[in-house]
CSV table of C-alpha atoms and ligand atoms in Angstrom, one decimal:
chain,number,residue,atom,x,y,z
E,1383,UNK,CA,20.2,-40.0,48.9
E,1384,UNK,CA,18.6,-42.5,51.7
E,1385,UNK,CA,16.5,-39.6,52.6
E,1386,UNK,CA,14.8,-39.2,49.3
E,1387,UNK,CA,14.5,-42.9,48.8
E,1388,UNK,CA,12.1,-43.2,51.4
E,1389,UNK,CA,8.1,-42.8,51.5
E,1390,UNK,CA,6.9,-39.1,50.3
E,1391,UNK,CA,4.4,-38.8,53.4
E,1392,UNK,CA,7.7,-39.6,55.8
E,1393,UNK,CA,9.8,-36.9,54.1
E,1394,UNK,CA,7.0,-34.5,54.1
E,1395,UNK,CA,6.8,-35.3,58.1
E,1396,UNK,CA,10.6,-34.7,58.6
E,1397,UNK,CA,10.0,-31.2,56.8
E,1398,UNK,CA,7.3,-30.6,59.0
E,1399,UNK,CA,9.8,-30.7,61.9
E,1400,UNK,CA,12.2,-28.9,60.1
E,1401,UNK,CA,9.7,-25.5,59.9
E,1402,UNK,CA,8.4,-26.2,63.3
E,1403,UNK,CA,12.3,-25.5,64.5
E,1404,UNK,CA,11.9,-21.9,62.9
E,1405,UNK,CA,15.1,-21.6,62.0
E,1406,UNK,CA,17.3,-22.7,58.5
E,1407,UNK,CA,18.7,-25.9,58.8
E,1408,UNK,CA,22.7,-26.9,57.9
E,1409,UNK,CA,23.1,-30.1,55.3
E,1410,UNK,CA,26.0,-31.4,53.6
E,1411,UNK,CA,25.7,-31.9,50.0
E,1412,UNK,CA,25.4,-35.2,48.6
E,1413,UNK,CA,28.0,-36.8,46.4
E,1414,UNK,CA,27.5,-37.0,42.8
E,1415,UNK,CA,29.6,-38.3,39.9
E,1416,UNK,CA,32.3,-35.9,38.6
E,1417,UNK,CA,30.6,-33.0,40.8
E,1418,UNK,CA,33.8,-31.7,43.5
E,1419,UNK,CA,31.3,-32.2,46.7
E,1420,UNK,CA,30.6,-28.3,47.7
E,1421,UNK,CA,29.6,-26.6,50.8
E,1422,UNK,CA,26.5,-27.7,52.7
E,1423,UNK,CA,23.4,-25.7,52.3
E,1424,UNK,CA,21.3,-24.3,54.8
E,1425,UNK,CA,17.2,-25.5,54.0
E,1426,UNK,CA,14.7,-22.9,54.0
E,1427,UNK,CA,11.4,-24.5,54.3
E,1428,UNK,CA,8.9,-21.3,55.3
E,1429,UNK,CA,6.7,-20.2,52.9
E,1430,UNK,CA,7.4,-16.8,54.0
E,1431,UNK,CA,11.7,-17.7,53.8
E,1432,UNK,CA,11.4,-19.3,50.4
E,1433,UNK,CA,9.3,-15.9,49.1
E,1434,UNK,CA,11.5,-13.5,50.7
E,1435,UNK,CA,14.6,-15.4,49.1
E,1436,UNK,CA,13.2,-15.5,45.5
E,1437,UNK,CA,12.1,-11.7,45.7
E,1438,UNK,CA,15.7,-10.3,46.6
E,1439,UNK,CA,17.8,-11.8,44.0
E,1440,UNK,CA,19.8,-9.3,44.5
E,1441,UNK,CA,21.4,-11.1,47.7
E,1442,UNK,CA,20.0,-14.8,46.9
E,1443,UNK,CA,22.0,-15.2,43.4
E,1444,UNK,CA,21.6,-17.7,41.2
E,1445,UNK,CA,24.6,-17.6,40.2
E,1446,UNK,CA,26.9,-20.0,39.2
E,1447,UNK,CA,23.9,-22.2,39.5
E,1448,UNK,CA,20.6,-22.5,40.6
E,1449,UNK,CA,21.1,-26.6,41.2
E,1450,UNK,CA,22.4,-27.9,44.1
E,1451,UNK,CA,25.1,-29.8,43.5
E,1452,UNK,CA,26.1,-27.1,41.4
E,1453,UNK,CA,27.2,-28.9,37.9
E,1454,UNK,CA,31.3,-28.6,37.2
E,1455,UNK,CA,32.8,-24.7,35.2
E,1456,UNK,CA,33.9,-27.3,32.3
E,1457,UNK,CA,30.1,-28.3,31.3
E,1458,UNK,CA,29.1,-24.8,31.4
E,1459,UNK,CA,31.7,-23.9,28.9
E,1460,UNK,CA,31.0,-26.9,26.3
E,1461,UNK,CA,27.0,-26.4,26.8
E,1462,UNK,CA,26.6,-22.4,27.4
E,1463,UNK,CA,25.0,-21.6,30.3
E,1464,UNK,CA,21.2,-21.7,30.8
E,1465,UNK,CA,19.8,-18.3,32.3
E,1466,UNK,CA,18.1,-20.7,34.9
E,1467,UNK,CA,21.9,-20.1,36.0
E,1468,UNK,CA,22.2,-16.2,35.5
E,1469,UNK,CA,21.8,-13.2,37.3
E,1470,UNK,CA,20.4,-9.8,36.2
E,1471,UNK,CA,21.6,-8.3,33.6
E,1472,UNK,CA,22.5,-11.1,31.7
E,1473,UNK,CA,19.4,-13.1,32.6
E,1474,UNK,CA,17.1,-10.3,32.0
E,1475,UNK,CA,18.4,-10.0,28.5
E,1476,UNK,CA,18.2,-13.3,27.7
E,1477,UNK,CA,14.6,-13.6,29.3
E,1478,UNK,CA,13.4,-11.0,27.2
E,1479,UNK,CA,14.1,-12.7,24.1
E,1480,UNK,CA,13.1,-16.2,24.9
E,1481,UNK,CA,10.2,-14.7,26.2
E,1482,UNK,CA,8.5,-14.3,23.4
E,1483,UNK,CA,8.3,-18.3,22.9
E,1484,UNK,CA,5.6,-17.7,25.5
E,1485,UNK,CA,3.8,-15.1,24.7
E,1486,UNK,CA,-0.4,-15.0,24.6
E,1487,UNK,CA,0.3,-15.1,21.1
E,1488,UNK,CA,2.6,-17.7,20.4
E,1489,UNK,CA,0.5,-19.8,23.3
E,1490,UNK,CA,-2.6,-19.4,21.0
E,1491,UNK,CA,-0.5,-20.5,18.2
E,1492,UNK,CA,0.3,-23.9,19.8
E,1493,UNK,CA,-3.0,-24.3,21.4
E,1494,UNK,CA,-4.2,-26.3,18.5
E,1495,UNK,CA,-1.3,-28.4,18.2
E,1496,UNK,CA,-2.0,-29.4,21.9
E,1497,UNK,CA,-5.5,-30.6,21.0
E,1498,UNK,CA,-4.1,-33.0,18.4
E,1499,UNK,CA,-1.4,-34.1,20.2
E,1500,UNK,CA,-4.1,-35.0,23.1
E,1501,UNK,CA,-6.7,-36.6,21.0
E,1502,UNK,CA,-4.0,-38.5,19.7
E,1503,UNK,CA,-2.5,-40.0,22.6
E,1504,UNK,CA,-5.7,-40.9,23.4
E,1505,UNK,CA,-6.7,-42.8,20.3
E,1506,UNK,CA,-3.5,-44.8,21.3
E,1507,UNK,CA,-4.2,-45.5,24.5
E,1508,UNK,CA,-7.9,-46.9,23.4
E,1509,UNK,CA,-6.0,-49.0,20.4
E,1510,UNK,CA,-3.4,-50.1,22.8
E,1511,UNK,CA,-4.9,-50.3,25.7
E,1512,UNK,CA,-4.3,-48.9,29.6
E,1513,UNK,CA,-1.5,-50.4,30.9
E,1514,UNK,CA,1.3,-47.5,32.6
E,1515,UNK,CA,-0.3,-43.8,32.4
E,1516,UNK,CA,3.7,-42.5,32.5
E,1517,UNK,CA,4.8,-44.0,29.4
E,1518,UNK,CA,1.1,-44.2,27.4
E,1519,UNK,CA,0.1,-40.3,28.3
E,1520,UNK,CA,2.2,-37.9,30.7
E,1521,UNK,CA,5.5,-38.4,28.8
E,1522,UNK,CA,4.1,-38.3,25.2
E,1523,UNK,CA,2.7,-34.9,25.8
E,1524,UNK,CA,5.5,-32.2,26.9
E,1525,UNK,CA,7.9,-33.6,24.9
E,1526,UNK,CA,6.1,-33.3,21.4
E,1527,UNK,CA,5.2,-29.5,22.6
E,1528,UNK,CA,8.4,-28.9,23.1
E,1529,UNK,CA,9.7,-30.7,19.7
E,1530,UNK,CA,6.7,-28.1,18.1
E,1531,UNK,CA,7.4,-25.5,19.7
E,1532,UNK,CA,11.2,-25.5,18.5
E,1533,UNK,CA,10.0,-26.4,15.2
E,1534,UNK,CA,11.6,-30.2,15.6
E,1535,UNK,CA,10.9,-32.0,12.5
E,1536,UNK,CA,8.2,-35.0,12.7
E,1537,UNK,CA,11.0,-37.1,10.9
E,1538,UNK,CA,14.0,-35.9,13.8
E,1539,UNK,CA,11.4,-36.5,16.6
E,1540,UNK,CA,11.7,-40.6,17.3
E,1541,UNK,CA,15.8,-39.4,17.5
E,1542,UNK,CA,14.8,-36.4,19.7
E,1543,UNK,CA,13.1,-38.7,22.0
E,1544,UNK,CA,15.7,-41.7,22.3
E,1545,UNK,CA,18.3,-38.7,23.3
E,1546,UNK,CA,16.0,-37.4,26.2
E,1547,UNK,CA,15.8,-41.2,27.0
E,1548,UNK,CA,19.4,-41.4,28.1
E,1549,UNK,CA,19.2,-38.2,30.0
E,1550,UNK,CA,16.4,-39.4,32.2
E,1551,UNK,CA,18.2,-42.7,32.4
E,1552,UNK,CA,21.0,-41.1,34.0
E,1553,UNK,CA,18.7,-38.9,36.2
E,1554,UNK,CA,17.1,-42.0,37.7
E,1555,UNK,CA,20.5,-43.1,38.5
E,1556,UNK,CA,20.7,-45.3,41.7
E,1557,UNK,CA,23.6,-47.1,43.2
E,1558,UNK,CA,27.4,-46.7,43.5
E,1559,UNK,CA,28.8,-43.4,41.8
E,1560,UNK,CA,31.9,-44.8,40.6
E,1561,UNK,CA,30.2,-47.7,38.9
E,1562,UNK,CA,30.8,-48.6,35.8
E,1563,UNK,CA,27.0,-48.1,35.3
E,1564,UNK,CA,27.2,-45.2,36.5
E,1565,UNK,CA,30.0,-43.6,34.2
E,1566,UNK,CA,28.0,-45.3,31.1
E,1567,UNK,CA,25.1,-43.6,32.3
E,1568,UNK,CA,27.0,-40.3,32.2
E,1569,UNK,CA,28.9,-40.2,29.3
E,1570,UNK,CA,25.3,-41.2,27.4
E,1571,UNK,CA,23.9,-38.0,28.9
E,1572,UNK,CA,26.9,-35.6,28.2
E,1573,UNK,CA,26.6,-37.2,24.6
E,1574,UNK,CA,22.8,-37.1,24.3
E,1575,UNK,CA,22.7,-33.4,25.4
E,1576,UNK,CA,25.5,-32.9,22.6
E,1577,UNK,CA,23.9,-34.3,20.0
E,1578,UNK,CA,20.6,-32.2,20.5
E,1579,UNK,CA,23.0,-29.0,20.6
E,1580,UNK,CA,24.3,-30.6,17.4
E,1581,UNK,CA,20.3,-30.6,15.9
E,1582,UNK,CA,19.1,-27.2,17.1
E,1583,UNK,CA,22.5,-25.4,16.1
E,1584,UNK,CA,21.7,-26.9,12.8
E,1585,UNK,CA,18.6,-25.9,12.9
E,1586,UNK,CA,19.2,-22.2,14.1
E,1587,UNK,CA,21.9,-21.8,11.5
E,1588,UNK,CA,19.0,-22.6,8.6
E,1589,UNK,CA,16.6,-20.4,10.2
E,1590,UNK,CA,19.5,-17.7,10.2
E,1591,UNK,CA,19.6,-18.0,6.4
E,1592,UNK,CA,16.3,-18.7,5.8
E,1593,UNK,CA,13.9,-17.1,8.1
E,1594,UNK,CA,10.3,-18.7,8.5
E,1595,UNK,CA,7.3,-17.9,10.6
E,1596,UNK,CA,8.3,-20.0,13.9
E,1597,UNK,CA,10.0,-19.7,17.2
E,1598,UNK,CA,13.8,-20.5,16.2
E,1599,UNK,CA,13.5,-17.9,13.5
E,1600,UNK,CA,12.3,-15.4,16.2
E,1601,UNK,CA,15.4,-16.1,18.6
E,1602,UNK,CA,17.7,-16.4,16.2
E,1603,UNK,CA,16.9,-13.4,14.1
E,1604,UNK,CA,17.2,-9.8,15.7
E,1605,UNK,CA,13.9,-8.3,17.5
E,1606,UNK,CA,13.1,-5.1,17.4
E,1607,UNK,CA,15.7,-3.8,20.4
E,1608,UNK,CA,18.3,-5.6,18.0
E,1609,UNK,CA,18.8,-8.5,20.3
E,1610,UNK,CA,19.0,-12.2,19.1
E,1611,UNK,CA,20.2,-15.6,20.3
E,1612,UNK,CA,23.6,-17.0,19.1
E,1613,UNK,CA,23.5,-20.2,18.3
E,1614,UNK,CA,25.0,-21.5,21.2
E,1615,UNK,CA,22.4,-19.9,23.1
E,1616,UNK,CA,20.1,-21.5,21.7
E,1617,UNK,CA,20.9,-24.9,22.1
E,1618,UNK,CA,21.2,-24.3,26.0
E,1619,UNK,CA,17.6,-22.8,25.6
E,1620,UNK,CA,16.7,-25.9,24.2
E,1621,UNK,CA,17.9,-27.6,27.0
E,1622,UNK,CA,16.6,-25.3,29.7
E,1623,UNK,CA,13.3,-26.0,27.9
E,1624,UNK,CA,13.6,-29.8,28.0
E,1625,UNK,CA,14.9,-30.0,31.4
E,1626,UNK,CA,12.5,-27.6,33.0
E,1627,UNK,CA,9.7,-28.2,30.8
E,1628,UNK,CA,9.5,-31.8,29.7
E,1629,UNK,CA,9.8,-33.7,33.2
E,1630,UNK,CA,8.2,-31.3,35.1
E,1631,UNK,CA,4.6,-31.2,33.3
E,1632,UNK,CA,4.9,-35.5,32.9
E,1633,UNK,CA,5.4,-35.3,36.8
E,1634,UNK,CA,2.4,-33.1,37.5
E,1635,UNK,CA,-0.2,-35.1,34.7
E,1636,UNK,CA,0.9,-38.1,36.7
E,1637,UNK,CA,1.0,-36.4,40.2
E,1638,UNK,CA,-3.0,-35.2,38.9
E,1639,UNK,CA,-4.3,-38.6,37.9
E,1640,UNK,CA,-3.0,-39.9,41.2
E,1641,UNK,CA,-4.4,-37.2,43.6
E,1642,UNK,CA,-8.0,-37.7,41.6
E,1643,UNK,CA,-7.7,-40.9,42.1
E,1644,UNK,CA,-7.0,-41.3,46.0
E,1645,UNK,CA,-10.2,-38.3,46.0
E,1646,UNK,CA,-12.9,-39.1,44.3
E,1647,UNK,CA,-14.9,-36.7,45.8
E,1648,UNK,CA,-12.5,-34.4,44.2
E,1649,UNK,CA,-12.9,-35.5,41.2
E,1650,UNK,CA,-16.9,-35.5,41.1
E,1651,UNK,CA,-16.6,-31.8,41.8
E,1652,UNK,CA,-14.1,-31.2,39.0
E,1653,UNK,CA,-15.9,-33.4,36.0
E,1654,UNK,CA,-19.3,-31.6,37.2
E,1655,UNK,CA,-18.3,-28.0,36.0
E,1656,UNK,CA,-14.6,-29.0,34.3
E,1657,UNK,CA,-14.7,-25.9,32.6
E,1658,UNK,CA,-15.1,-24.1,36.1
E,1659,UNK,CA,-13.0,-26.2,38.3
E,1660,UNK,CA,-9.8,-27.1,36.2
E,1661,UNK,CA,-8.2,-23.9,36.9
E,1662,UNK,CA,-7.8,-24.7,41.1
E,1663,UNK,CA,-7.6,-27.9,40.4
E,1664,UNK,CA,-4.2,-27.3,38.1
E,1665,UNK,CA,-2.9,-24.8,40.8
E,1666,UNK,CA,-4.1,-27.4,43.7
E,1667,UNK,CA,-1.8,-30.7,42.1
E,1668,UNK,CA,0.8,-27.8,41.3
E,1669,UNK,CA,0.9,-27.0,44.8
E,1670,UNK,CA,0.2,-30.4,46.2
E,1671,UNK,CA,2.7,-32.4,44.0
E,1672,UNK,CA,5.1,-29.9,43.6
E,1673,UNK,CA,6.4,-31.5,40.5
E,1674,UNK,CA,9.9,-29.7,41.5
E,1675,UNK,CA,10.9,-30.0,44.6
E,1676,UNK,CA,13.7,-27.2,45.0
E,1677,UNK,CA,16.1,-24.8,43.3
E,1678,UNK,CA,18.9,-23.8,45.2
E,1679,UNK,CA,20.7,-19.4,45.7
E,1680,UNK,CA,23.8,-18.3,46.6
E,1681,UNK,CA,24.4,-15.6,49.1
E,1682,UNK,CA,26.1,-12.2,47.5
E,1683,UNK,CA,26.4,-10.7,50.8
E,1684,UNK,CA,26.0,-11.0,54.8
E,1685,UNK,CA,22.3,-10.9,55.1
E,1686,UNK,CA,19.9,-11.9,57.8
E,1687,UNK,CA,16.5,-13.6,56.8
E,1688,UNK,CA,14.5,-15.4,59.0
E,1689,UNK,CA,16.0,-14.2,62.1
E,1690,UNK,CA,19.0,-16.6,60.8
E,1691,UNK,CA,22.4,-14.4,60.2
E,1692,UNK,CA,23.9,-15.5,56.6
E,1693,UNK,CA,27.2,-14.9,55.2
E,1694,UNK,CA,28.0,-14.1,51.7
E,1695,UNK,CA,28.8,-17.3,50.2
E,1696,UNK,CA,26.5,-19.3,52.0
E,1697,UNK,CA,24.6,-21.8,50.2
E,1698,UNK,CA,20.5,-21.7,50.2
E,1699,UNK,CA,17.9,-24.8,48.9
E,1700,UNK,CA,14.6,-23.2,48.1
E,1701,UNK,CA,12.1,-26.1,49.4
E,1702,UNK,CA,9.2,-25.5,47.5
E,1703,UNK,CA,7.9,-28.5,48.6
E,1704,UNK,CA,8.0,-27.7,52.3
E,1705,UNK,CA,6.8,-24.1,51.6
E,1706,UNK,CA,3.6,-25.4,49.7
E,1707,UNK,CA,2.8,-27.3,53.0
E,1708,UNK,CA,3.2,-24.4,55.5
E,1709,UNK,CA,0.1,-24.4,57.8
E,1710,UNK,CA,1.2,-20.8,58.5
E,1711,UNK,CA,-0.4,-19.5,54.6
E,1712,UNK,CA,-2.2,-22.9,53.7
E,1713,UNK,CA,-5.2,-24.4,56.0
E,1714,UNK,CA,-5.5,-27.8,56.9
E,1715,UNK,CA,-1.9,-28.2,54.2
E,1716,UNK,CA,-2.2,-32.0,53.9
E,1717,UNK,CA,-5.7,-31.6,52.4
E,1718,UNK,CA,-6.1,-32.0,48.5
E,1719,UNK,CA,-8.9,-29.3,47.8
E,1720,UNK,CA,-9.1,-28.2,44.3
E,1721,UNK,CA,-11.3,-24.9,45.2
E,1722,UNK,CA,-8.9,-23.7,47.7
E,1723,UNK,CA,-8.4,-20.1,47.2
E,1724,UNK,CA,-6.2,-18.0,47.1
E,1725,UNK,CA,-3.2,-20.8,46.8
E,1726,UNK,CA,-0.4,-18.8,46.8
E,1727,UNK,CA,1.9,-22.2,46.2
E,1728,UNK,CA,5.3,-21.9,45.0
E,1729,UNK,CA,5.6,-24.9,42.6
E,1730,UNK,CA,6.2,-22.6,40.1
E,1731,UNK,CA,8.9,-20.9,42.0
E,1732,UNK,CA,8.5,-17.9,44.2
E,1733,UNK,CA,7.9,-14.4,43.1
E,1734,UNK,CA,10.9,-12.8,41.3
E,1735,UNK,CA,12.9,-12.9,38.1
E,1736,UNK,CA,13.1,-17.1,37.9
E,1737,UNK,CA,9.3,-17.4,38.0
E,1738,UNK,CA,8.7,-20.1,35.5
E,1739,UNK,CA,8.4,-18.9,32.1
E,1740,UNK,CA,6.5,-21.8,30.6
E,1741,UNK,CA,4.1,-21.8,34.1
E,1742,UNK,CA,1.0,-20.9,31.1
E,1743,UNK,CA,1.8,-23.6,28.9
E,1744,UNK,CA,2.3,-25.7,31.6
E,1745,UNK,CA,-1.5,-24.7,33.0
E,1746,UNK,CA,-2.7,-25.1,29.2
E,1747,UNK,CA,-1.0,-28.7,28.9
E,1748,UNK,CA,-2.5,-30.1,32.1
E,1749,UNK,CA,-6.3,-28.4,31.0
E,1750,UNK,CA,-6.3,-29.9,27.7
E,1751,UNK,CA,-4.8,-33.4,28.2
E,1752,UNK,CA,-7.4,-34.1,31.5
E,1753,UNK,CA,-10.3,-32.5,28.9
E,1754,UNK,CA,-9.2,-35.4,26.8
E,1755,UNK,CA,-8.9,-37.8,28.6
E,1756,UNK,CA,-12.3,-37.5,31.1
E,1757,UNK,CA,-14.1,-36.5,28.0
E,1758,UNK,CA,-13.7,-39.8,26.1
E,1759,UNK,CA,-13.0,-42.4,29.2
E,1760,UNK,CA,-14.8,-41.2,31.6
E,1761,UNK,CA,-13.8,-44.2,34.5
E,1762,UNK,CA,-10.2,-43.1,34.1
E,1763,UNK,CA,-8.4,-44.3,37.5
E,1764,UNK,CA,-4.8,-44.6,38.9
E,1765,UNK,CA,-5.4,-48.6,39.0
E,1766,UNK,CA,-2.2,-49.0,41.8
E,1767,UNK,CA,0.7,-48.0,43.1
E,1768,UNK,CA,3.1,-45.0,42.0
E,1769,UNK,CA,6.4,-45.8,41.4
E,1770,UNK,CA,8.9,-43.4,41.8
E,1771,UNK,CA,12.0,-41.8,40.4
E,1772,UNK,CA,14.8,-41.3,42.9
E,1773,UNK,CA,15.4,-37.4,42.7
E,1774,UNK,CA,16.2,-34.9,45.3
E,1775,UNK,CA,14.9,-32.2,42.4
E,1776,UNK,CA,12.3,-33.6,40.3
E,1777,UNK,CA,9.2,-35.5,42.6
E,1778,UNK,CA,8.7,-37.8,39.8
E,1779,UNK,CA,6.8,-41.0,39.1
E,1780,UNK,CA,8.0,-43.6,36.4
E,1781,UNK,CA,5.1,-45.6,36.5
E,1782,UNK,CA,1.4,-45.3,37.2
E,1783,UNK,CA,-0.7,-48.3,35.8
E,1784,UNK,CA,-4.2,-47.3,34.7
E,1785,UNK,CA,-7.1,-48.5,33.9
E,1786,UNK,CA,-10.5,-46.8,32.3
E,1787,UNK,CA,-13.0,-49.8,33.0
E,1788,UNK,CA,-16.1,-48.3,34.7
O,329,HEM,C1,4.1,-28.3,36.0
O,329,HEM,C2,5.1,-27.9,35.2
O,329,HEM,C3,6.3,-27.0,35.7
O,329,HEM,C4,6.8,-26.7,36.9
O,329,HEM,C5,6.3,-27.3,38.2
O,329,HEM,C6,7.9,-25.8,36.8
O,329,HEM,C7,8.6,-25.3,37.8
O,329,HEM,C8,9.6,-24.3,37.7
O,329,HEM,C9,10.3,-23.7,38.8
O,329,HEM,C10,10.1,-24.0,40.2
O,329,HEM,C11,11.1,-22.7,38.2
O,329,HEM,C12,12.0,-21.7,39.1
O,329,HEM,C13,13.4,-21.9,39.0
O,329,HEM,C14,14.2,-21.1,40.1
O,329,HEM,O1,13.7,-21.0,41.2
O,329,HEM,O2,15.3,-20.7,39.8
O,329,HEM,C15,11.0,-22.7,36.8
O,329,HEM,C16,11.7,-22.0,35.9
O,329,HEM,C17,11.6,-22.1,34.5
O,329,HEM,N1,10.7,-22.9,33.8
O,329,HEM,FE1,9.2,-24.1,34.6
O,329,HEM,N2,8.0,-25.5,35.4
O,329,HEM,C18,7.0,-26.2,34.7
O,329,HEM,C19,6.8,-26.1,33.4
O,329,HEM,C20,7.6,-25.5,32.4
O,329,HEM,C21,7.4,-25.5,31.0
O,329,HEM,C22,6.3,-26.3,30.3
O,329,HEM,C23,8.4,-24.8,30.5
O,329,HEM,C24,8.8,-24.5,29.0
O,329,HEM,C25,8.5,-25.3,28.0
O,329,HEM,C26,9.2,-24.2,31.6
O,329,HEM,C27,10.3,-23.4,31.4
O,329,HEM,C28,10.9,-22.7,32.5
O,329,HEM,C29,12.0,-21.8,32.3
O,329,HEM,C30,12.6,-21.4,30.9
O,329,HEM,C31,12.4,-21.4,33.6
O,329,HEM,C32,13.6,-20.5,33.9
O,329,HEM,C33,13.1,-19.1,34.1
O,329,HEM,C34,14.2,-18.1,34.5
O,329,HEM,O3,15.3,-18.5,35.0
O,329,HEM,O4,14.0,-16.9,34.3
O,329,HEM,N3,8.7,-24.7,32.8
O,329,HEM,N4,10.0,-23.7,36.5
């Protein structure tokens, strides 16, 4: 982990030398608590490597799991596994019924709901006060479109919420793995995941009986092809949704009031046409930031990429991190330029079946919440510092003070 604890510009410089060499590099895996250490992985850090990989899923599988380390067989039998996880034809099925969760429809539906959520954090933050833009703004946001989107309750929200709180506790995890910190940590995750499975199966079953107009009684109630979640589908959607949907957008608000921050001149060109501007500038800290760092395949079968011969088996990490700073598709990479066009970045994940499905409602999150916030402080500034989360996956910040003076 000494790698990741140290200074985002340095890392980004080490995988600068890493696609210089042209060729995938070998890693071991690192050590994690109850996780059997696996196989090393080979890094592929080329744009052109990480695209090719995501395309041909027939070879790069993400099967047993896109994760790297690769969680143990008994959690995927307690929790279900996420299709994050699966390949085709099992993925695809389940992809086509969650899909409808994000659907120009159902994203029109929420739309509202983002607006109030929005003005709302905002009228908090003026009552309360800037003090840390993580806590005050990016984390309020995903996490209550989420709770909406499922159809959470208002009332089972604050419980929702301290759950999530001791999974990211244990995701910030630092320090020895056999600690007894450590194991707390854990078994507070494993539980806190459980209980939300607990509170959507309940909620599924209800919807089962009692059909209404919202998302859980879409999955859980046949479509027209007659397919349907079960119910312990659904809670691993759930948790798909608030793993890759909940720390992800936080990351990139924070990642966005940073990088308009350290460019003003950036930020002059976006709040003089917002309405213009906003979209590159979303895709710009998306590719810039990349809130996730990587996702990892598995190789099927012998299969050459990259002039590199692999062998079924072998382990890949996806670095879309490194990718999103090749010079080779990006100009000038290390520049923040939110008209750059095209940006092909990959912070979304590369082209193929495991392109984010909540990449729109992502976009529509991050163009709201900014709206917001420039439109009623307009001397909103990062006011020092990031810090940041320890995480090989997520490029997180925990803390970002703020302030809005002019
Ligand atoms: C800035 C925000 C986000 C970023 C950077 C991001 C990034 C990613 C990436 C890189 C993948 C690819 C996984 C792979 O390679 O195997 C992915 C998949 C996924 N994302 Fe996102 N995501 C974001 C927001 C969201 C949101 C808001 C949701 C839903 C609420 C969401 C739901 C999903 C789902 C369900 C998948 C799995 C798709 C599949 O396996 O078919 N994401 N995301």
């Amino acid at each position: 982990m000494a790698f990741w604890d140290r200074p985002p510009e340095e890392r980004l410089a080490d995988f600068a030398r890493l696609r210089e060499l042209g060729r995938p590099v070998y890693f071991a895996e690192p050590r994690v608590p109850l996780v059997r250490a696996g196989k090393g992985f080979h890094a592929l850090v080329r744009h052109a490597d990480v695209v090719a990989a995501s395309r041909n899923a027939k070879v790069f599988s993400s099967e047993p799991a896109a994760t790297s380390p690769e969680p143990p067989p008994w959690l995927a039998k307690i929790l279900g596994t996420p299709m994050v996880n699966m390949d085709d034809p099992r993925h695809a099925r389940l992809r086509r019924i969650v899909s409808r969760a994000f659907s120009p429809k159902m994203l029109a539906k929420i739309e509202a709901d983002i607006e109030e959520t929005a003005a709302r954090i905002v009228d908090d933050v003026v009552a309360a006060g800037p003090d840390d833009f993580v806590e005050q703004v990016a984390a309020r946001l995903p996490i209550t479109v989420i709770c909406s989107m499922m159809g959470v309750p208002e009332r089972a929200r604050p419980y929702v919420l301290s759950r999530i709180d001791a999974m990211t506790e244990y995701s910030g995890v630092r320090g020895s793995l056999a600690s007894p910190r450590t194991l707390r940590l854990l078994y507070g995750n494993l539980r806190a995941i459980a209980d939300l499975h607990r509170l959507v199966a309940r909620l599924g079953r209800a919807r089962r009986e009692n059909p209404a107009n919202d998302l859980v009684s879409a999955l859980v109630n046949a479509n027209p092809d007659g397919e349907r979640l079960s119910v312990k589908e659904l809670g691993s959607f759930f948790d798909l949704l608030l793993v890759a949907g909940n720390e992800t957008t936080r990351n990139a608000l924070s990642h966005g009031l940073r990088l308009l921050t350290d460019h003003p001149e950036q930020r002059e060109l976006l709040l003089a046409d917002y309405d213009a501007r906003i979209g590159g500038a979303i895709e710009e800290i998306i590719r810039f930031a990349s809130p996730i760092i990587q996702f990892r395949r598995t190789l099927k079968e012998d299969h050459e990429l990259g002039g590199h011969p692999f062998q079924a088996g072998d382990k890949v990490v996806l670095y879309y991190l490194a990718a999103n700073r090749d010079p080779e598709v990006f100009a000038d990479p290390d520049r923040f330029d939110i008209t750059r066009s095209p940006n092909p970045h990959v912070g979304f994940g590369g082209p193929g079946p495991h392109l984010c499905l909540g990449a729109n409602l992502a976009r529509m999150e991050l163009k709201i919440m900014f709206r917001e916030l420039y439109g009623r402080l307009p001397g909103l500034r990062a006011s020092g510092a990031p810090e940041y989360l320890l995480s090989s996956f997520d490029n997180g910040i925990t803390r970002l003070p703020f302030t809005y003076a002019k």
